Coordinates of C-alpha atoms in Angstrom, one line a residue:
Chain A
M1 CA 0.0 0.1 -0.1
P2 CA 1.6 3.1 -1.2
N3 CA 1.9 6.0 1.6
T4 CA 0.3 9.5 1.1
Q5 CA 3.2 11.2 -0.4
E6 CA 3.8 8.3 -2.8
L7 CA -0.1 8.6 -3.9
Y8 CA 0.5 12.4 -4.1
D9 CA 3.3 12.3 -6.4
A10 CA 1.8 9.7 -8.6
R11 CA -1.5 11.7 -9.0
I12 CA 0.5 14.8 -9.6
K13 CA 2.4 12.9 -12.4
R14 CA -0.9 11.0 -13.9
V15 CA -2.6 14.4 -14.5
A16 CA 0.8 16.2 -15.8
D17 CA 1.1 13.1 -18.3
A18 CA -2.4 13.6 -19.6
V19 CA -1.6 17.2 -20.0
Q20 CA 1.5 16.5 -22.0
L21 CA -0.3 14.2 -24.1
I22 CA 1.7 10.9 -22.6
E23 CA -0.6 8.0 -22.0
P24 CA -0.8 7.8 -18.1
D25 CA -0.9 4.6 -16.0
R26 CA -4.6 5.4 -15.9
I27 CA -7.2 7.9 -17.0
P28 CA -7.1 10.8 -14.3
I29 CA -10.3 11.6 -12.7
V30 CA -10.9 15.1 -11.6
P31 CA -14.7 15.9 -11.1
V32 CA -15.7 19.3 -10.3
F33 CA -17.8 18.7 -7.1
Q34 CA -20.0 21.9 -6.2
A35 CA -22.7 21.2 -3.6
F36 CA -22.3 17.5 -3.6
P37 CA -19.8 17.1 -0.7
V38 CA -22.8 18.7 1.6
Y39 CA -25.6 16.6 0.2
Y40 CA -23.4 13.5 0.3
M41 CA -22.7 13.8 4.0
N42 CA -26.2 15.0 4.7
K43 CA -25.2 16.8 8.2
W44 CA -24.8 20.5 7.4
T45 CA -26.4 22.9 5.1
I46 CA -24.8 25.1 2.7
Q47 CA -26.0 27.8 4.9
D48 CA -24.2 26.2 7.9
L49 CA -20.9 26.0 5.8
M50 CA -21.2 29.5 4.6
K51 CA -21.7 30.6 8.2
D52 CA -18.8 28.6 9.5
Y53 CA -16.2 27.5 7.0
H54 CA -14.5 25.4 9.8
K55 CA -17.6 22.9 9.4
C56 CA -16.2 22.4 5.6
T57 CA -13.2 20.2 6.7
E58 CA -15.5 17.6 8.3
V59 CA -17.8 17.5 5.0
Y60 CA -14.5 17.2 2.7
D61 CA -13.1 14.9 4.6
H62 CA -16.1 12.8 4.5
L63 CA -15.9 13.2 0.5
Y64 CA -12.5 12.3 0.3
D65 CA -12.7 9.3 2.9
H66 CA -15.0 7.7 0.0
F67 CA -13.8 9.3 -3.3
Q68 CA -10.4 10.0 -4.2
P69 CA -9.9 12.1 -7.3
D70 CA -6.6 13.0 -9.0
L71 CA -7.0 16.7 -8.1
G72 CA -9.3 17.7 -5.5
W73 CA -11.0 20.9 -4.5
D74 CA -10.6 22.6 -1.2
P75 CA -13.7 24.0 0.2
I76 CA -13.3 27.3 -1.8
L77 CA -16.5 27.3 -3.3
F78 CA -18.4 27.9 -0.1
Y79 CA -17.7 31.6 0.4
P80 CA -18.1 33.0 3.9
V81 CA -21.0 34.9 4.7
N82 CA -19.2 37.0 7.0
Y83 CA -17.3 38.4 4.2
M84 CA -20.1 39.1 2.1
E85 CA -22.2 40.7 4.6
T86 CA -19.4 42.9 5.6
T87 CA -18.8 44.2 2.1
G88 CA -22.7 44.0 1.4
I89 CA -21.7 42.7 -2.0
N90 CA -24.8 43.1 -4.5
W91 CA -24.3 40.2 -6.8
F92 CA -24.9 37.0 -4.9
R93 CA -28.0 35.6 -3.4
W94 CA -27.5 32.9 -0.9
P95 CA -29.4 30.4 1.5
G96 CA -30.7 31.8 4.5
K97 CA -30.8 35.3 3.3
H98 CA -32.3 35.2 0.0
F99 CA -33.6 31.7 -0.2
D100 CA -35.9 30.2 2.6
N101 CA -34.4 26.7 1.7
S102 CA -31.0 26.6 3.6
N103 CA -29.6 23.9 1.6
V104 CA -29.5 25.5 -1.9
M105 CA -26.2 26.7 -3.6
Y106 CA -25.8 30.5 -3.9
Q107 CA -26.5 31.9 -7.1
Y108 CA -24.8 35.1 -9.1
I109 CA -27.1 37.6 -10.4
E110 CA -25.9 39.9 -13.1
G111 CA -26.1 43.6 -13.1
E112 CA -25.3 46.5 -15.1
Y113 CA -22.5 47.8 -13.0
M114 CA -21.2 50.0 -16.0
K115 CA -23.4 51.8 -17.9
G116 CA -23.1 51.7 -21.9
D117 CA -21.7 55.5 -22.2
E118 CA -19.2 54.9 -19.3
Y119 CA -16.6 52.8 -21.6
P120 CA -14.6 56.0 -22.1
E121 CA -14.1 56.9 -18.6
A122 CA -13.5 53.0 -17.9
I123 CA -10.8 52.9 -20.9
R124 CA -8.9 56.1 -19.6
D125 CA -8.6 55.3 -16.0
M126 CA -9.9 51.9 -15.1
T127 CA -8.6 52.2 -11.4
K128 CA -10.6 55.4 -11.0
F129 CA -13.6 53.8 -12.4
M130 CA -13.6 50.8 -10.4
M131 CA -12.8 52.7 -7.1
N132 CA -15.5 55.6 -7.7
K133 CA -18.2 53.6 -9.5
W134 CA -17.6 49.8 -9.8
I135 CA -16.9 49.1 -6.3
P136 CA -19.8 51.5 -4.9
R137 CA -22.1 49.9 -7.1
S138 CA -21.1 46.3 -6.5
F139 CA -20.6 46.6 -2.5
S140 CA -23.4 48.4 -0.6
K141 CA -21.2 48.8 2.4
L142 CA -18.1 50.4 0.2
S143 CA -20.3 53.4 -1.2
G144 CA -17.8 56.0 0.3
L145 CA -15.2 54.9 -2.1
A146 CA -17.1 57.0 -4.4
K147 CA -15.9 60.0 -2.9
V148 CA -12.2 59.1 -2.7
D149 CA -9.9 60.5 -5.6
F150 CA -6.1 60.4 -5.1
R151 CA -5.5 61.8 -8.7
N152 CA -6.4 65.2 -7.2
S153 CA -3.7 65.1 -4.5
M154 CA -1.0 66.4 -6.8
W155 CA 0.8 69.5 -5.5
F156 CA -1.4 71.2 -2.8
G157 CA -4.3 69.0 -3.9
H158 CA -3.5 66.5 -1.4
M159 CA -5.3 68.8 1.3
G160 CA -8.7 68.2 -0.6
A161 CA -8.0 64.8 -1.4
F162 CA -7.1 63.8 2.1
A163 CA -10.1 65.7 3.7
A164 CA -12.4 63.5 2.0
F165 CA -11.4 60.7 4.8
S166 CA -13.3 63.1 7.4
D167 CA -16.7 62.0 5.7
P168 CA -18.3 59.4 8.1
E169 CA -19.3 57.2 4.7
V170 CA -15.9 57.2 3.7
Q171 CA -14.7 56.2 7.2
E172 CA -17.4 53.4 7.2
S173 CA -16.5 52.0 4.0
F174 CA -12.7 51.8 4.8
K175 CA -13.4 50.2 8.3
A176 CA -15.7 47.7 6.2
L177 CA -12.6 47.0 4.0
F178 CA -10.3 46.5 6.8
K179 CA -12.7 44.1 8.3
A180 CA -13.2 42.3 5.3
G181 CA -9.7 42.1 4.3
Q182 CA -8.9 40.2 7.8
E183 CA -12.1 38.0 7.0
L184 CA -10.6 37.0 3.7
M185 CA -7.1 36.5 5.0
D186 CA -8.3 34.2 7.8
W187 CA -10.4 32.3 5.0
F188 CA -7.4 32.0 2.6
I189 CA -5.3 30.8 5.5
Y190 CA -7.9 28.1 6.4
L191 CA -8.0 26.8 2.7
G192 CA -4.6 26.5 2.5
E193 CA -4.4 24.6 6.0
Y194 CA -7.0 22.4 4.3
Q195 CA -4.9 21.7 1.2
A196 CA -1.9 20.6 3.3
H197 CA -4.3 18.4 5.2
M198 CA -5.7 16.9 2.1
K199 CA -2.1 16.2 1.1
E200 CA -1.2 14.6 4.4
K201 CA -4.3 12.5 4.9
Y202 CA -5.3 11.7 1.5
G203 CA -2.1 12.3 -1.0
I204 CA -4.6 14.5 -3.0
P205 CA -3.2 17.5 -4.8
P206 CA -4.9 20.8 -5.0
L207 CA -7.2 21.4 -8.0
Y208 CA -6.2 24.8 -8.8
A209 CA -3.4 27.5 -8.8
G210 CA -5.7 30.2 -9.6
F211 CA -8.8 31.2 -11.3
A212 CA -9.3 33.2 -14.5
Y213 CA -12.0 34.3 -16.9
A214 CA -12.4 35.2 -20.6
P215 CA -11.6 39.1 -20.8
F216 CA -14.7 39.4 -22.7
D217 CA -16.7 37.6 -19.9
M218 CA -14.8 39.6 -17.3
I219 CA -16.5 42.7 -18.7
G220 CA -19.8 40.8 -19.4
D221 CA -20.4 39.4 -16.2
S222 CA -19.1 41.9 -13.8
L223 CA -19.4 45.3 -15.6
R224 CA -22.2 45.2 -18.1
G225 CA -24.5 41.9 -18.1
T226 CA -25.0 39.3 -20.7
K227 CA -27.8 41.0 -22.9
E228 CA -26.0 44.5 -22.8
I229 CA -22.5 43.1 -23.6
L230 CA -24.1 41.1 -26.5
M231 CA -25.7 44.3 -27.7
D232 CA -22.5 46.2 -27.2
M233 CA -20.9 44.3 -30.2
Y234 CA -23.2 46.4 -32.3
D235 CA -23.7 49.7 -30.0
H236 CA -20.0 50.2 -28.8
P237 CA -17.7 47.8 -30.9
D238 CA -14.7 49.8 -30.7
E239 CA -14.9 50.5 -27.2
L240 CA -15.6 47.3 -26.1
L241 CA -12.6 45.8 -27.8
E242 CA -10.3 48.7 -26.4
L243 CA -11.8 47.9 -22.7
I244 CA -11.3 44.1 -23.4
E245 CA -7.6 44.8 -24.2
V246 CA -7.1 46.7 -20.9
A247 CA -8.7 44.0 -18.9
T248 CA -6.6 41.4 -20.7
D249 CA -3.2 43.0 -19.8
F250 CA -4.0 43.5 -15.9
A251 CA -5.5 39.8 -16.2
I252 CA -2.3 38.5 -17.5
Q253 CA -0.1 40.1 -14.8
D254 CA -2.4 39.3 -12.1
T255 CA -2.5 35.6 -12.9
I256 CA 1.1 35.0 -13.5
A257 CA 1.9 36.9 -10.1
G258 CA -1.0 35.2 -8.0
S259 CA -0.7 31.4 -9.4
S260 CA 3.3 30.9 -10.0
G261 CA 5.1 28.8 -7.5
K262 CA 1.8 26.8 -6.2
A263 CA 1.7 23.2 -5.5
T264 CA 0.0 22.7 -9.0
P265 CA 0.4 24.9 -12.0
Y266 CA -3.7 24.6 -12.9
V267 CA -5.3 27.9 -13.8
W268 CA -9.0 27.5 -14.3
Y269 CA -10.6 29.6 -16.8
W270 CA -14.4 29.7 -16.6
L271 CA -16.0 30.5 -20.0
H272 CA -19.6 31.8 -20.3
K273 CA -20.8 34.0 -23.2
G274 CA -18.6 32.6 -26.2
V275 CA -21.0 29.8 -26.8
D276 CA -22.4 28.5 -29.9
D277 CA -25.8 30.2 -29.6
F278 CA -24.8 33.6 -28.2
M279 CA -22.6 34.7 -31.1
S280 CA -21.6 34.3 -34.6
K281 CA -18.2 32.7 -35.7
A282 CA -17.2 36.2 -37.2
Q283 CA -18.2 38.0 -33.6
F284 CA -16.3 35.3 -31.8
E285 CA -13.1 35.7 -34.0
K286 CA -13.3 39.7 -33.5
F287 CA -14.6 39.9 -29.7
Y288 CA -14.1 36.8 -27.9
W289 CA -11.2 34.5 -28.9
P290 CA -8.3 37.0 -29.7
S291 CA -7.8 38.2 -26.0
L292 CA -8.4 34.9 -24.5
R293 CA -6.1 33.5 -26.8
R294 CA -3.6 35.9 -25.7
Y295 CA -4.4 35.3 -22.2
I296 CA -4.0 31.7 -22.4
T297 CA -0.9 31.7 -24.2
A298 CA 0.7 34.3 -22.0
V299 CA -0.1 32.1 -18.9
A300 CA 1.1 29.0 -20.6
D301 CA 4.2 30.7 -21.6
A302 CA 4.7 31.5 -18.0
G303 CA 5.0 28.0 -17.1
L304 CA 1.7 27.5 -15.5
T305 CA -1.2 25.3 -17.2
P306 CA -4.4 26.8 -18.3
V307 CA -7.4 24.6 -18.0
I308 CA -10.2 26.1 -19.9
Y309 CA -13.7 25.2 -18.2
V310 CA -16.0 25.6 -21.2
E311 CA -19.4 26.1 -19.9
G312 CA -22.5 25.6 -22.6
S313 CA -22.2 24.3 -26.3
Y314 CA -18.9 24.7 -28.2
N315 CA -19.3 22.5 -31.2
H316 CA -18.7 25.3 -33.7
R317 CA -15.7 26.7 -31.8
L318 CA -13.5 23.8 -32.1
E319 CA -11.3 25.1 -34.9
Y320 CA -10.1 27.9 -32.8
L321 CA -8.9 25.8 -29.8
S322 CA -5.6 24.3 -31.2
E323 CA -4.2 28.1 -31.7
V324 CA -2.5 27.7 -28.2
P325 CA 0.8 25.9 -27.2
K326 CA 0.7 22.5 -28.0
G327 CA 0.7 20.1 -24.7
K328 CA 0.2 22.9 -22.3
V329 CA -3.4 23.7 -22.2
V330 CA -6.5 21.5 -21.2
Y331 CA -9.9 22.1 -22.5
D332 CA -12.5 20.8 -20.1
F333 CA -16.1 20.7 -22.0
E334 CA -19.6 20.8 -20.7
Y335 CA -21.5 20.1 -23.6
I336 CA -19.8 19.0 -26.7
D337 CA -19.4 15.9 -29.0
M338 CA -16.4 14.5 -27.6
A339 CA -15.5 12.5 -30.4
A340 CA -15.4 15.6 -32.4
A341 CA -13.3 17.2 -29.7
K342 CA -10.8 14.6 -29.8
K343 CA -10.5 14.6 -33.6
A344 CA -10.1 18.6 -33.4
L345 CA -7.8 18.6 -30.4
G346 CA -6.2 15.1 -30.2
G347 CA -2.3 15.3 -30.5
H348 CA -2.5 19.0 -29.4
S349 CA -4.1 19.8 -26.3
C350 CA -5.5 17.4 -23.5
I351 CA -9.5 17.3 -23.3
M352 CA -11.6 17.0 -20.4
G353 CA -15.1 15.9 -19.7
N354 CA -18.1 15.1 -19.7
V355 CA -20.4 12.7 -17.9
P356 CA -23.7 14.5 -17.9
A357 CA -25.2 16.0 -14.8
Y358 CA -28.4 14.4 -15.9
T359 CA -27.0 11.0 -15.8
L360 CA -25.4 11.3 -12.6
S361 CA -28.6 12.7 -10.8
Y362 CA -31.2 10.6 -13.1
G363 CA -29.7 7.7 -14.7
S364 CA -28.8 4.2 -13.2
K365 CA -25.4 2.9 -12.0
Q366 CA -25.3 1.0 -15.4
D367 CA -26.0 4.2 -17.4
T368 CA -23.1 5.8 -15.4
I369 CA -20.9 2.8 -16.1
D370 CA -21.8 2.9 -19.8
C371 CA -21.1 6.7 -20.2
V372 CA -17.7 6.5 -18.4
K373 CA -16.6 3.5 -20.5
S374 CA -17.8 5.2 -23.7
L375 CA -16.0 8.3 -22.9
I376 CA -12.7 6.5 -22.2
D377 CA -13.1 4.7 -25.6
T378 CA -13.6 7.8 -27.4
C379 CA -11.0 10.1 -25.9
A380 CA -8.2 8.1 -24.1
P381 CA -6.6 6.5 -27.1
G382 CA -3.1 8.3 -27.7
G383 CA -3.2 10.1 -24.3
G384 CA -4.6 13.5 -23.6
Y385 CA -7.7 12.8 -21.5
I386 CA -8.9 13.4 -18.2
L387 CA -12.3 12.4 -17.0
D388 CA -14.5 15.1 -15.7
T389 CA -18.3 15.4 -15.3
G390 CA -20.2 17.7 -17.5
T391 CA -21.2 20.4 -15.2
M392 CA -20.3 20.9 -11.4
I393 CA -22.0 18.4 -9.5
D394 CA -24.8 19.1 -6.9
D395 CA -27.4 16.5 -6.1
A396 CA -25.8 13.4 -8.0
K397 CA -26.8 10.0 -6.7
P398 CA -23.9 8.6 -4.4
E399 CA -24.3 5.1 -6.3
N400 CA -23.6 6.8 -9.7
I401 CA -20.4 8.7 -8.1
E402 CA -19.0 5.5 -6.9
A403 CA -19.9 3.8 -10.4
M404 CA -17.8 6.7 -12.1
F405 CA -14.7 6.4 -9.8
E406 CA -14.8 2.6 -10.0
T407 CA -15.0 2.5 -13.6
V408 CA -12.0 5.0 -14.2
Y409 CA -10.0 2.8 -11.5
T410 CA -10.4 -0.2 -13.5
Y411 CA -11.6 0.2 -17.1
G412 CA -9.4 3.4 -17.4
K413 CA -6.1 1.7 -16.5
R414 CA -3.5 1.1 -19.2
Chain B
M1 CA -43.3 50.4 -49.1
I2 CA -42.9 51.9 -45.7
L3 CA -44.1 48.8 -44.1
E4 CA -41.3 46.8 -46.0
E5 CA -38.6 49.5 -44.8
L6 CA -40.0 49.0 -41.2
A7 CA -39.7 45.2 -41.5
I8 CA -36.1 45.7 -42.7
A9 CA -35.4 48.1 -39.8
V10 CA -36.6 45.6 -37.1
E11 CA -34.7 42.9 -38.9
T12 CA -31.6 44.6 -38.7
G13 CA -32.1 46.1 -35.2
D14 CA -32.1 49.8 -36.4
M15 CA -34.1 51.2 -33.6
K16 CA -33.7 54.9 -34.8
K17 CA -35.0 54.0 -38.3
V18 CA -38.0 52.3 -36.4
Q19 CA -38.5 55.6 -34.5
A20 CA -38.5 57.5 -37.6
L21 CA -40.6 55.3 -39.7
I22 CA -43.6 54.9 -37.4
P23 CA -44.6 58.6 -36.9
Q24 CA -44.0 58.8 -40.6
G25 CA -46.4 55.9 -41.4
L26 CA -49.0 57.5 -39.1
A27 CA -48.6 60.8 -40.8
D28 CA -49.1 59.2 -44.2
G29 CA -52.4 57.5 -42.7
V30 CA -51.2 54.1 -42.9
D31 CA -53.2 51.7 -40.7
P32 CA -51.4 51.5 -37.1
Q33 CA -52.5 47.7 -37.2
D34 CA -50.6 47.0 -40.5
L35 CA -47.4 49.2 -39.1
L36 CA -47.8 46.6 -36.1
D37 CA -48.4 43.3 -38.3
K38 CA -47.1 43.9 -41.7
G39 CA -44.1 46.1 -40.4
L40 CA -42.7 45.4 -37.1
L41 CA -43.8 41.7 -36.6
A42 CA -43.2 40.7 -39.7
G43 CA -39.6 41.9 -39.4
M44 CA -39.3 40.2 -36.1
A45 CA -40.6 36.6 -37.9
A46 CA -37.9 37.2 -40.8
L47 CA -35.2 37.4 -38.1
G48 CA -36.7 34.4 -35.9
A49 CA -36.5 32.2 -39.3
R50 CA -33.2 33.2 -39.6
F51 CA -32.3 32.6 -36.0
K52 CA -33.8 29.3 -36.3
A53 CA -31.7 28.7 -39.5
G54 CA -28.3 29.4 -37.7
E55 CA -27.8 32.5 -39.6
V56 CA -28.0 35.2 -37.0
F57 CA -27.6 34.5 -33.1
V58 CA -28.7 36.0 -29.9
P59 CA -27.0 39.7 -30.4
E60 CA -29.1 40.1 -33.5
V61 CA -32.1 38.9 -31.9
L62 CA -31.6 41.3 -28.9
I63 CA -31.2 44.4 -31.1
A64 CA -34.2 43.2 -33.3
A65 CA -36.4 43.0 -30.0
R66 CA -35.3 46.4 -28.9
A67 CA -36.1 48.1 -32.4
L68 CA -39.4 46.3 -32.1
N69 CA -40.1 47.3 -28.6
A70 CA -39.5 51.1 -29.7
G71 CA -41.8 50.9 -32.3
T72 CA -44.5 49.1 -30.1
V73 CA -44.1 52.0 -27.7
L74 CA -45.0 54.7 -30.3
L75 CA -48.2 52.6 -31.6
K76 CA -49.5 51.8 -28.0
D77 CA -52.2 54.4 -28.2
K78 CA -53.1 54.1 -31.7
L79 CA -54.1 50.4 -31.8
V80 CA -57.6 49.1 -31.5
A81 CA -57.7 46.6 -28.5
G82 CA -58.6 43.1 -29.5
Q83 CA -57.6 43.7 -33.1
S84 CA -54.3 41.6 -33.0
V85 CA -54.6 37.9 -33.4
S86 CA -52.8 35.8 -30.9
K87 CA -51.5 32.4 -31.8
G88 CA -52.0 31.5 -28.1
K89 CA -51.5 32.4 -24.5
V90 CA -48.2 31.1 -22.8
V91 CA -47.3 31.4 -19.0
I92 CA -43.7 31.2 -18.5
A93 CA -41.4 30.8 -15.4
T94 CA -38.2 29.8 -13.7
V95 CA -38.8 27.5 -11.1
S96 CA -38.5 27.8 -7.2
G97 CA -34.9 28.1 -6.2
D98 CA -33.5 29.0 -9.5
L99 CA -32.6 32.7 -10.6
H100 CA -31.3 32.0 -14.1
D101 CA -33.5 34.1 -16.5
I102 CA -31.3 34.8 -19.7
G103 CA -32.6 31.2 -21.3
K104 CA -36.3 32.1 -20.2
N105 CA -36.3 35.5 -21.5
L106 CA -34.8 34.4 -24.7
V107 CA -37.7 31.8 -25.0
L108 CA -40.2 34.8 -24.3
M109 CA -38.6 36.7 -26.9
M110 CA -39.0 34.1 -29.6
L111 CA -42.4 33.4 -28.6
E112 CA -43.7 36.7 -28.7
S113 CA -42.1 37.4 -31.7
T114 CA -43.9 34.2 -33.2
G115 CA -47.0 35.7 -32.2
F116 CA -47.7 34.4 -28.6
E117 CA -49.2 36.2 -25.8
V118 CA -46.7 35.8 -23.2
I119 CA -47.0 36.3 -19.2
D120 CA -43.8 36.1 -17.6
L121 CA -44.0 35.0 -13.8
G122 CA -40.3 35.9 -13.5
V123 CA -37.6 33.7 -11.8
D124 CA -37.8 31.5 -8.3
V125 CA -41.4 30.9 -8.8
P126 CA -42.7 28.8 -6.2
V127 CA -45.0 25.6 -7.4
E128 CA -48.2 27.3 -5.9
A129 CA -47.6 30.4 -7.6
V130 CA -47.5 28.5 -11.0
V131 CA -50.3 26.6 -10.3
E132 CA -52.3 29.7 -9.2
A133 CA -51.0 31.6 -12.5
V134 CA -52.5 29.0 -14.5
R135 CA -55.6 28.9 -12.7
E136 CA -56.0 32.7 -13.3
N137 CA -54.6 33.1 -16.8
K138 CA -56.1 29.7 -18.5
P139 CA -53.0 29.7 -20.8
D140 CA -52.8 27.3 -23.8
I141 CA -49.1 26.4 -22.7
L142 CA -47.2 26.5 -19.4
A143 CA -43.3 26.9 -20.4
M144 CA -40.8 26.2 -17.3
S145 CA -37.1 26.7 -17.0
A146 CA -34.5 25.0 -14.5
L147 CA -31.0 25.5 -14.9
L148 CA -29.7 23.1 -11.9
T149 CA -30.0 19.7 -11.1
T150 CA -31.3 20.6 -7.9
T151 CA -34.2 22.7 -9.2
M152 CA -35.5 20.6 -12.2
A153 CA -37.4 18.6 -10.0
F154 CA -39.9 21.4 -9.3
Q155 CA -41.0 20.9 -12.9
K156 CA -42.0 17.6 -12.1
D157 CA -43.7 18.9 -8.8
I158 CA -45.6 21.3 -10.9
V159 CA -47.0 18.9 -13.5
E160 CA -48.1 16.9 -10.3
A161 CA -49.7 19.8 -8.6
L162 CA -51.4 21.0 -11.9
K163 CA -53.0 17.3 -11.9
V164 CA -53.8 17.4 -8.4
A165 CA -55.6 21.0 -9.0
G166 CA -57.4 19.7 -12.1
L167 CA -55.7 22.0 -14.3
R168 CA -53.7 19.6 -16.3
D169 CA -56.1 18.5 -19.0
G170 CA -56.1 20.8 -22.0
L171 CA -53.0 22.5 -20.9
K172 CA -49.8 22.0 -22.9
I173 CA -46.6 21.9 -20.8
M174 CA -43.0 22.9 -22.3
I175 CA -39.8 22.8 -20.2
G176 CA -36.1 23.6 -20.7
G177 CA -32.9 24.2 -19.2
A178 CA -29.4 23.2 -19.2
P179 CA -29.6 20.0 -17.4
V180 CA -33.1 19.2 -18.8
T181 CA -33.5 16.4 -21.5
Q182 CA -36.0 14.9 -23.5
D183 CA -35.9 11.6 -21.2
F184 CA -36.7 13.9 -18.2
C185 CA -39.6 15.5 -20.1
D186 CA -41.1 12.1 -20.9
N187 CA -40.5 10.9 -17.1
I188 CA -42.4 13.7 -15.6
G189 CA -45.2 13.8 -18.0
A190 CA -44.6 17.2 -19.8
D191 CA -45.6 17.5 -23.5
S192 CA -42.4 19.0 -25.1
Y193 CA -38.6 19.7 -24.3
S194 CA -36.7 22.1 -26.4
P195 CA -33.0 22.4 -26.1
D196 CA -32.8 26.1 -27.4
A197 CA -35.0 29.3 -27.9
P198 CA -36.1 28.9 -31.7
G199 CA -36.8 25.3 -31.0
A200 CA -39.1 26.3 -28.0
A201 CA -41.1 28.6 -30.3
D202 CA -41.4 25.7 -33.0
A203 CA -42.6 23.6 -30.2
A204 CA -45.2 26.1 -29.0
L205 CA -46.6 26.1 -32.5
A206 CA -46.5 22.1 -32.9
L207 CA -48.3 21.9 -29.6
L208 CA -51.2 24.1 -30.7
S209 CA -51.6 22.7 -34.0

């Protein structure tokens, strides 16, 4: 029986082999668990975990006692409610506060946090825009930041600029920020401790070094909203492209600085709005892909491994995806014809996916086994395949998760 | 001529053109009902057909819908009530515990542009509220959306609750959402599943034909 350090090293190598298109000793399994650990243990609710993240240790230990993936989540998906309350974040709805049901996952609500006519000021001075407009609109307890502007402190302007700090609203906002900062740091320390514990007790490496988003989505998800950014391709095409470039520059810097030197090199990119139905190929080529490709390439060139988590249908995007460094990028697909994906990317990029959520939640054990075998048959030959579920897993049947792991452990062996 | 121009303006999402053509049409004595049916809605229908054919995508539908709405606002007081012929009445909702509205709103837009009257209950709608809305509005079709495996089961609960309330007979039920499948539709006793918005409009027409 190998010790946990040996298991850890073997798992690191197994996934790295798949990424580098070498056939591993068996197919790596890296399921994206969301609320599943909570439902599976059935002791605490999602609300309980968000109120007290230390309870996550018991819940995730229960998960890893039964299932050992080749890369594992720490409990980062259960955001601490205290931080959300301290900042008054506007873009989440969570159990206990907005949902009566204490055991549903929190959900993200889009808003128009930047108006269509504000592109020029965001492009001209992103920092000022974020501080004076985006932060106050996104976080109700940080409204005082709207009144702070250090640009005016030049020469004797400092007296006016600093005097803003006498304003009670400004003071309250900064007090909230100090508190929120401490709450975040305490949580990050907890997550780091859980990762160390995962390694020691189970030999499971952490799933991520960092998280990233397509530059188009950064603006669409958090500044403009889906409907708005899709219409901006007509209403503000040049400004949109310019702001995407600004966002791409700082995203590259931030990702490389924040994700280098971690236990694993995987930077997860969550893709949203470039899906088949949401834009034409011409729009994808112009607005979505060039900045994303630049971002992926820069991060891969820095020695990190982008894992592109493709949400939604991407059947008509496959031809673009090989325009990144070979053997250094992973594409994790939600809804796609995996045979077509293998054909388009085989020998170039590792692909990942995609046992359907429906099969895991509503299918039988045999349905799951058949699905996993078929995926391995289709995707494994020649290397470059990691098994994942199609979407993040919430209320899957435990026996189906068990069957998924068991089939990979046996049928997925070389 | 102006009706064709108006249709093209909607189809290309040219809101300003629509806002110029409607007053011009009214000043020229064109029947407001024609401006609506043969101008605005004809343009949206043409675009809808191209959306179904995969020639245009969501952004084009959004700007066309915006142009259409800008036109209908200008016609609002000019139309005689009850003169429009509806293809049918639809009640639409995202189910309880689920806040996703993008897919639901796309389906709503496609249904309206196909000529359905649509009553939108919004998101996170409890089972009882859906049943109540069906009782009150007596729609031809109930359309439901769920984007999470944890909320899709409410679609089943609603079908059951409608049966218990004696409202299931004569009502057609359509479902959709990322994790939803035809298999699920069959299992819960809904009438139709569609994987996308144009498909939903086609399915609604087929259900009532």
